[in-house]
mmCIF file of C-alpha atoms in Angstrom:
data_model
loop_
_atom_site.group_PDB
_atom_site.id
_atom_site.type_symbol
_atom_site.label_atom_id
_atom_site.label_comp_id
_atom_site.label_asym_id
_atom_site.label_seq_id
_atom_site.Cartn_x
_atom_site.Cartn_y
_atom_site.Cartn_z
ATOM 1 C CA MET A 2 0.000 0.000 0.000
ATOM 2 C CA PHE A 3 0.955 3.662 0.074
ATOM 3 C CA GLN A 4 4.246 4.105 1.909
ATOM 4 C CA VAL A 5 4.888 7.189 4.007
ATOM 5 C CA GLY A 6 8.421 8.322 4.601
ATOM 6 C CA LYS A 7 10.950 6.898 2.131
ATOM 7 C CA CYS A 8 13.518 9.153 0.548
ATOM 8 C CA ILE A 9 11.210 12.033 -0.278
ATOM 9 C CA CYS A 10 9.921 12.370 3.264
ATOM 10 C CA LEU A 11 6.198 12.433 2.625
ATOM 11 C CA ILE A 12 3.850 13.587 5.353
ATOM 12 C CA LEU A 13 0.246 12.420 5.196
ATOM 13 C CA LEU A 14 -2.279 14.637 6.948
ATOM 14 C CA PHE A 15 -5.152 12.234 7.509
ATOM 15 C CA SER A 16 -7.689 14.915 8.397
ATOM 16 C CA SER A 17 -7.429 16.545 4.986
ATOM 17 C CA THR A 18 -6.064 13.690 2.867
ATOM 18 C CA GLN A 19 -3.194 15.969 1.941
ATOM 19 C CA VAL A 20 0.305 14.819 1.055
ATOM 20 C CA TYR A 21 3.370 17.007 1.010
ATOM 21 C CA GLY A 22 6.036 15.597 -1.275
ATOM 22 C CA LYS A 23 9.273 16.921 -2.658
ATOM 23 C CA GLY A 24 8.098 19.930 -4.632
ATOM 24 C CA TYR A 25 4.409 19.085 -4.807
ATOM 25 C CA ILE A 26 1.210 18.835 -2.768
ATOM 26 C CA VAL A 27 -1.411 16.120 -3.277
ATOM 27 C CA LYS A 28 -4.895 16.667 -1.887
ATOM 28 C CA SER A 29 -8.240 14.875 -2.187
ATOM 29 C CA ILE A 30 -10.851 17.052 -3.901
ATOM 30 C CA SER A 31 -13.791 14.922 -2.752
ATOM 31 C CA LYS A 32 -14.739 12.624 0.102
ATOM 32 C CA THR A 33 -16.673 10.366 -2.270
ATOM 33 C CA LEU A 34 -15.137 6.905 -2.692
ATOM 34 C CA PHE A 35 -15.726 6.041 -6.325
ATOM 35 C CA GLU A 36 -15.468 2.437 -7.463
ATOM 36 C CA TRP A 37 -13.425 3.094 -10.586
ATOM 37 C CA ALA A 38 -13.001 6.806 -11.248
ATOM 38 C CA HIS A 39 -11.400 7.326 -14.649
ATOM 39 C CA SER A 40 -11.033 9.565 -17.718
ATOM 40 C CA PRO A 41 -10.635 13.034 -16.125
ATOM 41 C CA TYR A 42 -11.418 15.845 -18.561
ATOM 42 C CA TRP A 43 -10.764 19.531 -17.898
ATOM 43 C CA ASP A 44 -13.294 21.851 -19.554
ATOM 44 C CA ALA A 45 -11.668 25.272 -19.875
ATOM 45 C CA THR A 46 -14.967 26.971 -20.772
ATOM 46 C CA SER A 47 -16.745 26.103 -17.538
ATOM 47 C CA GLN A 48 -13.547 25.692 -15.486
ATOM 48 C CA SER A 49 -14.778 22.256 -14.421
ATOM 49 C CA LEU A 50 -13.366 18.775 -14.141
ATOM 50 C CA TYR A 51 -15.459 15.943 -15.565
ATOM 51 C CA PHE A 52 -14.792 12.259 -14.973
ATOM 52 C CA ALA A 53 -16.573 8.909 -15.021
ATOM 53 C CA ASP A 54 -16.910 6.040 -12.564
ATOM 54 C CA ILE A 55 -16.710 2.951 -14.767
ATOM 55 C CA ASN A 56 -18.203 0.386 -12.387
ATOM 56 C CA GLY A 57 -20.472 2.902 -10.700
ATOM 57 C CA GLY A 58 -22.013 3.843 -14.044
ATOM 58 C CA THR A 59 -21.888 7.544 -13.197
ATOM 59 C CA VAL A 60 -20.440 10.821 -14.434
ATOM 60 C CA SER A 61 -19.257 13.641 -12.192
ATOM 61 C CA CYS A 62 -18.500 17.334 -12.452
ATOM 62 C CA TYR A 63 -16.157 19.036 -9.983
ATOM 63 C CA GLN A 64 -15.980 22.839 -9.821
ATOM 64 C CA PRO A 65 -12.911 24.162 -7.987
ATOM 65 C CA SER A 66 -14.596 27.534 -7.441
ATOM 66 C CA THR A 67 -17.207 25.949 -5.180
ATOM 67 C CA LYS A 68 -15.296 22.764 -4.249
ATOM 68 C CA LYS A 69 -18.476 20.830 -5.066
ATOM 69 C CA THR A 70 -18.746 17.562 -6.973
ATOM 70 C CA ASN A 71 -22.059 16.658 -8.610
ATOM 71 C CA THR A 72 -22.582 13.049 -9.663
ATOM 72 C CA ALA A 73 -25.247 11.580 -11.929
ATOM 73 C CA LYS A 74 -26.286 8.058 -12.825
ATOM 74 C CA VAL A 75 -26.048 7.419 -16.573
ATOM 75 C CA ASP A 76 -27.314 3.872 -17.065
ATOM 76 C CA GLN A 77 -30.218 3.091 -14.753
ATOM 77 C CA GLN A 78 -29.711 -0.644 -15.421
ATOM 78 C CA ASN A 79 -26.498 -0.597 -13.365
ATOM 79 C CA GLY A 80 -24.277 -0.676 -16.432
ATOM 80 C CA THR A 81 -20.839 0.864 -16.839
ATOM 81 C CA CYS A 82 -19.810 4.353 -17.930
ATOM 82 C CA SER A 83 -16.197 4.906 -18.909
ATOM 83 C CA VAL A 84 -15.754 8.452 -20.200
ATOM 84 C CA ILE A 85 -17.552 11.796 -20.609
ATOM 85 C CA ILE A 86 -16.574 14.482 -23.147
ATOM 86 C CA PRO A 87 -18.645 17.526 -24.155
ATOM 87 C CA ILE A 88 -19.738 18.092 -27.741
ATOM 88 C CA LYS A 89 -18.575 21.481 -28.993
ATOM 89 C CA GLY A 90 -21.352 24.005 -29.537
ATOM 90 C CA GLN A 91 -24.078 21.813 -28.012
ATOM 91 C CA LYS A 92 -24.998 22.948 -24.515
ATOM 92 C CA ASP A 93 -25.158 20.218 -21.848
ATOM 93 C CA THR A 94 -24.540 17.504 -24.453
ATOM 94 C CA PHE A 95 -21.847 14.878 -24.009
ATOM 95 C CA VAL A 96 -20.437 11.738 -25.560
ATOM 96 C CA VAL A 97 -20.054 8.814 -23.155
ATOM 97 C CA GLY A 98 -18.916 5.217 -23.243
ATOM 98 C CA VAL A 99 -21.774 3.101 -21.850
ATOM 99 C CA ASN A 100 -21.356 -0.657 -21.510
ATOM 100 C CA SER A 101 -20.108 -1.767 -24.951
ATOM 101 C CA SER A 102 -21.416 1.271 -26.838
ATOM 102 C CA VAL A 103 -20.797 4.950 -27.547
ATOM 103 C CA ALA A 104 -23.754 7.205 -26.749
ATOM 104 C CA ASN A 105 -24.936 10.792 -26.333
ATOM 105 C CA ILE A 106 -26.415 12.168 -23.128
ATOM 106 C CA THR A 107 -27.683 15.522 -21.957
ATOM 107 C CA TRP A 108 -26.843 16.666 -18.436
ATOM 108 C CA ASP A 109 -26.852 20.022 -16.693
ATOM 109 C CA SER A 110 -23.832 18.949 -14.577
ATOM 110 C CA LYS A 111 -25.963 19.321 -11.450
ATOM 111 C CA SER A 112 -28.818 16.802 -11.567
ATOM 112 C CA SER A 113 -28.503 13.311 -10.063
ATOM 113 C CA SER A 114 -29.313 11.612 -13.366
ATOM 114 C CA THR A 115 -28.728 12.242 -17.042
ATOM 115 C CA SER A 116 -30.962 11.740 -20.033
ATOM 116 C CA LYS A 117 -31.280 8.177 -21.257
ATOM 117 C CA PRO A 118 -28.176 7.390 -23.335
ATOM 118 C CA ALA A 119 -28.871 7.646 -27.066
ATOM 119 C CA ILE A 120 -26.746 4.951 -28.673
ATOM 120 C CA ILE A 121 -24.485 6.152 -31.492
ATOM 121 C CA THR A 122 -22.766 2.858 -32.202
ATOM 122 C CA GLU A 123 -22.301 -0.566 -30.650
ATOM 123 C CA LEU A 124 -18.637 -1.502 -30.630
ATOM 124 C CA THR A 125 -19.164 -5.231 -30.124
ATOM 125 C CA GLN A 126 -21.950 -7.759 -29.727
ATOM 126 C CA ASN A 127 -20.000 -9.455 -26.926
ATOM 127 C CA LYS A 128 -21.610 -7.868 -23.880
ATOM 128 C CA THR A 129 -18.800 -8.990 -21.557
ATOM 129 C CA ILE A 130 -16.516 -6.520 -23.349
ATOM 130 C CA LYS A 131 -16.944 -2.935 -22.151
ATOM 131 C CA THR A 132 -15.673 0.481 -23.124
ATOM 132 C CA HIS A 133 -12.714 1.553 -21.019
ATOM 133 C CA THR A 134 -11.539 5.104 -21.659
ATOM 134 C CA GLY A 135 -11.330 7.599 -24.491
ATOM 135 C CA LYS A 136 -10.392 11.066 -25.730
ATOM 136 C CA ALA A 137 -10.997 13.470 -28.582
ATOM 137 C CA ASP A 138 -8.073 13.865 -30.972
ATOM 138 C CA PRO A 139 -6.879 17.300 -32.205
ATOM 139 C CA MET A 140 -9.555 17.242 -34.929
ATOM 140 C CA GLY A 141 -12.298 16.539 -32.398
ATOM 141 C CA ARG A 142 -12.798 12.904 -33.408
ATOM 142 C CA PHE A 143 -13.592 10.445 -30.631
ATOM 143 C CA TRP A 144 -11.175 7.618 -29.782
ATOM 144 C CA ILE A 145 -12.264 4.929 -27.334
ATOM 145 C CA GLY A 146 -10.948 1.557 -26.169
ATOM 146 C CA THR A 147 -12.645 -1.667 -25.064
ATOM 147 C CA GLN A 148 -11.565 -4.453 -22.727
ATOM 148 C CA GLY A 149 -12.863 -7.779 -21.468
ATOM 149 C CA PRO A 150 -13.498 -8.776 -17.839
ATOM 150 C CA PHE A 151 -10.738 -9.624 -15.370
ATOM 151 C CA HIS A 152 -10.350 -12.194 -12.611
ATOM 152 C CA VAL A 153 -7.843 -12.729 -9.827
ATOM 153 C CA ASP A 154 -5.816 -15.925 -10.192
ATOM 154 C CA SER A 155 -4.565 -18.274 -7.462
ATOM 155 C CA ALA A 156 -1.377 -16.245 -7.132
ATOM 156 C CA GLY A 157 -3.386 -13.108 -6.384
ATOM 157 C CA GLN A 158 -2.663 -11.533 -9.774
ATOM 158 C CA GLU A 159 -5.357 -9.934 -11.924
ATOM 159 C CA GLN A 160 -5.705 -11.578 -15.349
ATOM 160 C CA PRO A 161 -7.897 -10.781 -18.353
ATOM 161 C CA ASP A 162 -10.508 -13.428 -19.132
ATOM 162 C CA PHE A 163 -10.045 -12.721 -22.832
ATOM 163 C CA VAL A 164 -6.415 -11.879 -23.594
ATOM 164 C CA ASN A 165 -6.007 -9.261 -26.354
ATOM 165 C CA SER A 166 -9.785 -9.016 -26.782
ATOM 166 C CA GLY A 167 -9.859 -5.220 -26.619
ATOM 167 C CA ASN A 168 -9.494 -2.684 -29.427
ATOM 168 C CA GLU A 169 -8.858 1.024 -29.783
ATOM 169 C CA TYR A 170 -11.508 2.625 -32.012
ATOM 170 C CA LEU A 171 -11.900 5.910 -33.849
ATOM 171 C CA ILE A 172 -15.519 7.044 -34.147
ATOM 172 C CA THR A 173 -16.181 9.046 -37.301
ATOM 173 C CA ALA A 174 -18.483 12.064 -37.520
ATOM 174 C CA GLU A 175 -21.086 9.715 -39.007
ATOM 175 C CA GLY A 176 -20.845 7.408 -36.004
ATOM 176 C CA LYS A 177 -18.882 4.636 -37.714
ATOM 177 C CA ALA A 178 -16.451 2.725 -35.490
ATOM 178 C CA ILE A 179 -13.057 2.017 -37.074
ATOM 179 C CA ILE A 180 -10.562 -0.245 -35.305
ATOM 180 C CA LYS A 181 -7.241 1.621 -35.154
ATOM 181 C CA ILE A 182 -5.272 -0.544 -32.685
ATOM 182 C CA PRO A 183 -6.525 -4.151 -32.525
ATOM 183 C CA GLY A 184 -5.909 -6.953 -30.069
ATOM 184 C CA VAL A 185 -5.000 -5.174 -26.826
ATOM 185 C CA SER A 186 -6.079 -6.604 -23.462
ATOM 186 C CA VAL A 187 -6.417 -3.150 -21.842
ATOM 187 C CA PRO A 188 -6.054 -0.179 -24.222
ATOM 188 C CA ASP A 189 -5.651 2.848 -21.981
ATOM 189 C CA GLY A 190 -4.024 6.281 -22.066
ATOM 190 C CA LEU A 191 -3.950 8.478 -25.178
ATOM 191 C CA ALA A 192 -2.069 11.701 -25.879
ATOM 192 C CA TRP A 193 -1.117 13.753 -28.935
ATOM 193 C CA ASN A 194 1.915 15.990 -29.267
ATOM 194 C CA ALA A 195 1.577 19.728 -29.894
ATOM 195 C CA ASN A 196 2.567 19.383 -33.542
ATOM 196 C CA LYS A 197 -0.223 16.836 -34.078
ATOM 197 C CA THR A 198 2.225 14.399 -35.641
ATOM 198 C CA LYS A 199 2.437 11.770 -32.909
ATOM 199 C CA LEU A 200 -0.054 9.639 -31.003
ATOM 200 C CA TYR A 201 1.072 8.154 -27.693
ATOM 201 C CA PHE A 202 -0.761 5.038 -26.534
ATOM 202 C CA VAL A 203 -0.675 2.955 -23.353
ATOM 203 C CA ASP A 204 -0.951 -0.835 -23.462
ATOM 204 C CA CYS A 205 -1.816 -1.176 -19.782
ATOM 205 C CA PHE A 206 -1.630 -4.945 -19.338
ATOM 206 C CA GLY A 207 1.466 -5.114 -21.535
ATOM 207 C CA LYS A 208 3.106 -2.452 -19.310
ATOM 208 C CA LYS A 209 4.264 -0.465 -22.337
ATOM 209 C CA ILE A 210 3.841 3.006 -23.819
ATOM 210 C CA TYR A 211 4.040 3.312 -27.607
ATOM 211 C CA VAL A 212 4.189 6.129 -30.120
ATOM 212 C CA TYR A 213 2.702 6.170 -33.623
ATOM 213 C CA ASN A 214 3.159 8.569 -36.485
ATOM 214 C CA TYR A 215 -0.140 10.420 -36.661
ATOM 215 C CA ASP A 216 -1.848 12.030 -39.666
ATOM 216 C CA ASN A 217 -4.022 14.790 -38.259
ATOM 217 C CA GLN A 218 -6.272 15.088 -41.295
ATOM 218 C CA SER A 219 -7.138 11.424 -41.694
ATOM 219 C CA GLY A 220 -6.515 10.081 -38.199
ATOM 220 C CA ASP A 221 -4.298 7.385 -39.686
ATOM 221 C CA ILE A 222 -1.493 5.984 -37.530
ATOM 222 C CA SER A 223 1.664 4.118 -38.540
ATOM 223 C CA ASN A 224 5.225 3.183 -37.589
ATOM 224 C CA LYS A 225 4.589 1.913 -34.063
ATOM 225 C CA LYS A 226 7.574 2.306 -31.710
ATOM 226 C CA LEU A 227 8.167 1.548 -28.041
ATOM 227 C CA VAL A 228 8.564 4.675 -25.897
ATOM 228 C CA PHE A 229 8.780 3.265 -22.384
ATOM 229 C CA ASP A 230 8.518 -0.148 -20.716
ATOM 230 C CA THR A 231 7.511 0.191 -17.059
ATOM 231 C CA LYS A 232 8.374 -3.433 -16.258
ATOM 232 C CA ALA A 233 11.868 -3.109 -17.716
ATOM 233 C CA ASN A 234 12.322 0.063 -15.650
ATOM 234 C CA ASN A 235 11.236 -1.729 -12.446
ATOM 235 C CA ILE A 236 8.244 0.549 -11.922
ATOM 236 C CA SER A 237 5.510 -0.876 -9.736
ATOM 237 C CA GLY A 238 2.038 -1.333 -11.185
ATOM 238 C CA TYR A 239 0.563 -0.981 -14.650
ATOM 239 C CA PRO A 240 0.653 2.160 -16.819
ATOM 240 C CA ALA A 241 -2.914 3.421 -17.240
ATOM 241 C CA GLY A 242 -4.430 6.806 -18.113
ATOM 242 C CA MET A 243 -2.100 9.431 -19.535
ATOM 243 C CA THR A 244 -1.758 13.108 -20.392
ATOM 244 C CA ILE A 245 0.952 15.301 -21.920
ATOM 245 C CA ASP A 246 2.434 18.602 -20.732
ATOM 246 C CA THR A 247 3.537 21.645 -22.725
ATOM 247 C CA GLU A 248 7.146 20.405 -22.679
ATOM 248 C CA GLY A 249 6.043 17.271 -24.509
ATOM 249 C CA LYS A 250 6.564 14.986 -21.511
ATOM 250 C CA LEU A 251 4.088 12.225 -20.653
ATOM 251 C CA TRP A 252 2.337 11.843 -17.298
ATOM 252 C CA VAL A 253 1.091 8.302 -16.713
ATOM 253 C CA ALA A 254 -0.971 6.963 -13.793
ATOM 254 C CA GLN A 255 0.404 3.712 -12.367
ATOM 255 C CA PHE A 256 -2.420 1.316 -11.503
ATOM 256 C CA PHE A 257 -1.360 -0.701 -8.432
ATOM 257 C CA GLY A 258 1.651 1.608 -8.288
ATOM 258 C CA GLY A 259 0.046 4.405 -6.268
ATOM 259 C CA ALA A 260 1.766 7.029 -8.381
ATOM 260 C CA VAL A 261 1.905 9.131 -11.523
ATOM 261 C CA ILE A 262 5.172 9.057 -13.447
ATOM 262 C CA ARG A 263 6.613 11.670 -15.809
ATOM 263 C CA VAL A 264 8.407 10.216 -18.824
ATOM 264 C CA ASP A 265 10.437 11.807 -21.607
ATOM 265 C CA PRO A 266 9.158 10.054 -24.744
ATOM 266 C CA ASP A 267 12.177 11.142 -26.796
ATOM 267 C CA THR A 268 14.846 9.721 -24.487
ATOM 268 C CA GLY A 269 12.806 7.004 -22.788
ATOM 269 C CA LYS A 270 13.863 8.282 -19.364
ATOM 270 C CA LEU A 271 11.841 8.453 -16.157
ATOM 271 C CA LEU A 272 11.883 12.088 -14.996
ATOM 272 C CA LYS A 273 9.666 12.171 -11.909
ATOM 273 C CA THR A 274 7.424 10.067 -9.690
ATOM 274 C CA VAL A 275 4.492 11.637 -7.835
ATOM 275 C CA GLU A 276 3.094 9.370 -5.139
ATOM 276 C CA ILE A 277 -0.686 9.233 -4.648
ATOM 277 C CA PRO A 278 -2.340 7.929 -1.431
ATOM 278 C CA ALA A 279 -4.390 5.419 -3.429
ATOM 279 C CA LYS A 280 -2.788 2.257 -4.802
ATOM 280 C CA GLU A 281 -5.083 2.046 -7.824
ATOM 281 C CA ALA A 282 -4.284 5.314 -9.630
ATOM 282 C CA THR A 283 -6.205 5.229 -12.914
ATOM 283 C CA SER A 284 -5.694 8.395 -14.984
ATOM 284 C CA CYS A 285 -4.682 12.054 -14.941
ATOM 285 C CA ALA A 286 -5.338 15.379 -16.671
ATOM 286 C CA PHE A 287 -4.117 18.946 -16.324
ATOM 287 C CA GLY A 288 -6.606 21.595 -15.273
ATOM 288 C CA GLY A 289 -7.098 24.777 -13.313
ATOM 289 C CA LYS A 290 -7.079 28.369 -14.516
ATOM 290 C CA ASN A 291 -3.399 28.147 -15.477
ATOM 291 C CA LEU A 292 -3.536 24.448 -16.452
ATOM 292 C CA ASP A 293 -0.891 23.694 -13.825
ATOM 293 C CA ILE A 294 -2.920 21.385 -11.561
ATOM 294 C CA LEU A 295 -2.680 17.663 -12.255
ATOM 295 C CA TYR A 296 -5.938 15.889 -11.417
ATOM 296 C CA VAL A 297 -5.621 12.174 -10.698
ATOM 297 C CA THR A 298 -8.424 9.613 -10.483
ATOM 298 C CA SER A 299 -8.272 6.342 -8.570
ATOM 299 C CA ALA A 300 -10.222 3.136 -7.954
ATOM 300 C CA ARG A 301 -11.022 0.486 -5.353
ATOM 301 C CA ILE A 302 -11.967 -2.490 -7.526
ATOM 302 C CA PHE A 303 -9.462 -5.324 -6.915
ATOM 303 C CA GLN A 304 -10.070 -5.570 -3.197
ATOM 304 C CA ASP A 305 -8.556 -9.059 -2.817
ATOM 305 C CA VAL A 306 -5.299 -7.902 -4.397
ATOM 306 C CA SER A 307 -5.198 -4.401 -2.969
ATOM 307 C CA PRO A 308 -7.408 -3.933 0.117
ATOM 308 C CA PRO A 309 -8.912 -0.449 -0.209
ATOM 309 C CA THR A 310 -8.373 2.291 2.321
ATOM 310 C CA LYS A 311 -10.386 5.429 2.942
ATOM 311 C CA TYR A 312 -8.162 7.091 0.326
ATOM 312 C CA SER A 313 -8.868 4.566 -2.431
ATOM 313 C CA GLY A 314 -11.346 5.702 -5.080
ATOM 314 C CA ARG A 315 -10.918 9.406 -4.444
ATOM 315 C CA VAL A 316 -9.956 12.042 -6.977
ATOM 316 C CA TYR A 317 -6.844 14.095 -6.223
ATOM 317 C CA SER A 318 -5.279 17.390 -7.208
ATOM 318 C CA VAL A 319 -1.502 17.743 -7.448
ATOM 319 C CA LYS A 320 -0.146 21.276 -7.137
ATOM 320 C CA GLY A 321 3.364 22.695 -7.174
ATOM 321 C CA LEU A 322 4.751 20.567 -10.001
ATOM 322 C CA LYS A 323 7.859 22.177 -11.483
ATOM 323 C CA SER A 324 10.333 21.483 -14.255
ATOM 324 C CA GLY A 325 13.585 23.426 -14.341
ATOM 325 C CA GLY A 326 12.169 25.784 -11.724
ATOM 326 C CA LYS A 327 9.080 26.562 -13.808
ATOM 327 C CA ARG A 328 5.517 25.373 -13.270
ATOM 328 C CA VAL A 329 4.542 22.355 -15.308
ATOM 329 C CA THR A 330 1.517 23.132 -17.456
ATOM 330 C CA GLY A 331 -0.628 21.046 -19.762
ATOM 331 C CA TYR A 332 -3.603 21.342 -22.065
ATOM 332 C CA PRO A 333 -7.355 21.448 -21.458
ATOM 333 C CA GLY A 334 -9.545 18.674 -22.788
ATOM 334 C CA GLN A 335 -10.403 18.646 -26.475
ATOM 335 C CA PRO A 336 -14.190 18.560 -27.077
ATOM 336 C CA ILE A 337 -15.884 16.361 -29.633
ATOM 337 C CA ILE A 338 -16.457 18.375 -32.826
ATOM 338 C CA ALA A 339 -19.099 16.136 -34.359
ATOM 339 C CA ILE A 340 -20.464 12.661 -33.883
#
């Protein structure tokens, strides 16, 4: 579990769930214990953080100005919800991943329920395979991954029931699903560089981060290369959700690692490790007025492997991140242009 002390002399203030690390401060932004919080999205227009709870089947909106988090049930049949992204120019309208499909919902970001999901496309007829996480690319097209169920084996390790059964899809403006990266057990984090020429992709279960050449006009990808192997670098956990900062460095949540790592994709070097007081860190995104706050989601789903604490499943803010003496900044979320 989360270790206090070590070489960076962390101090955990249990009353406020606040961690002081070397050059940063981690603090819980909500007391809610989500089952599988994921896919944080910073909306610069409303200055709000959106995220989903996959197993809880909910979406949430956190407003730093009021410190309030509003949560709504998406699928009333107790299904899953993996991601929420607003559609540009359409008030209170979002794209979500629900069960094995992509859908539209309307939500005022305050009510306890959303409209009934309007299905755009079914990604698979195998109902044991669910959507996992997704993002809009620089052109506003929706990318989303799928994965099969997991189980815990006799050695206490989580294993996919259907190895390499997941895919990474691009959803066209007409709602057509195109497989872009096939045969991945857990397709996870996505990020694009500022020049819109590279797509970074996390193969969570494979413990690897890859880069593809990216054609911004077509969305085509090619020339897959390994950027970083967390296993080879002796990093605990599995690389999961990811974001990119304005220096072109990757920030990757480490599931079962209780941390977010910063990686230089050009040199393949580990630059920084930010410890989070939740073992199952799931994803991260930059937000705040100056886009210098790293928001990190977490889960509490594999209880036999990682007994949850009162810090598991919370969403955290990380402040004070610096690089070369300057604040680390990122990008707001990209909305969906059309779907």
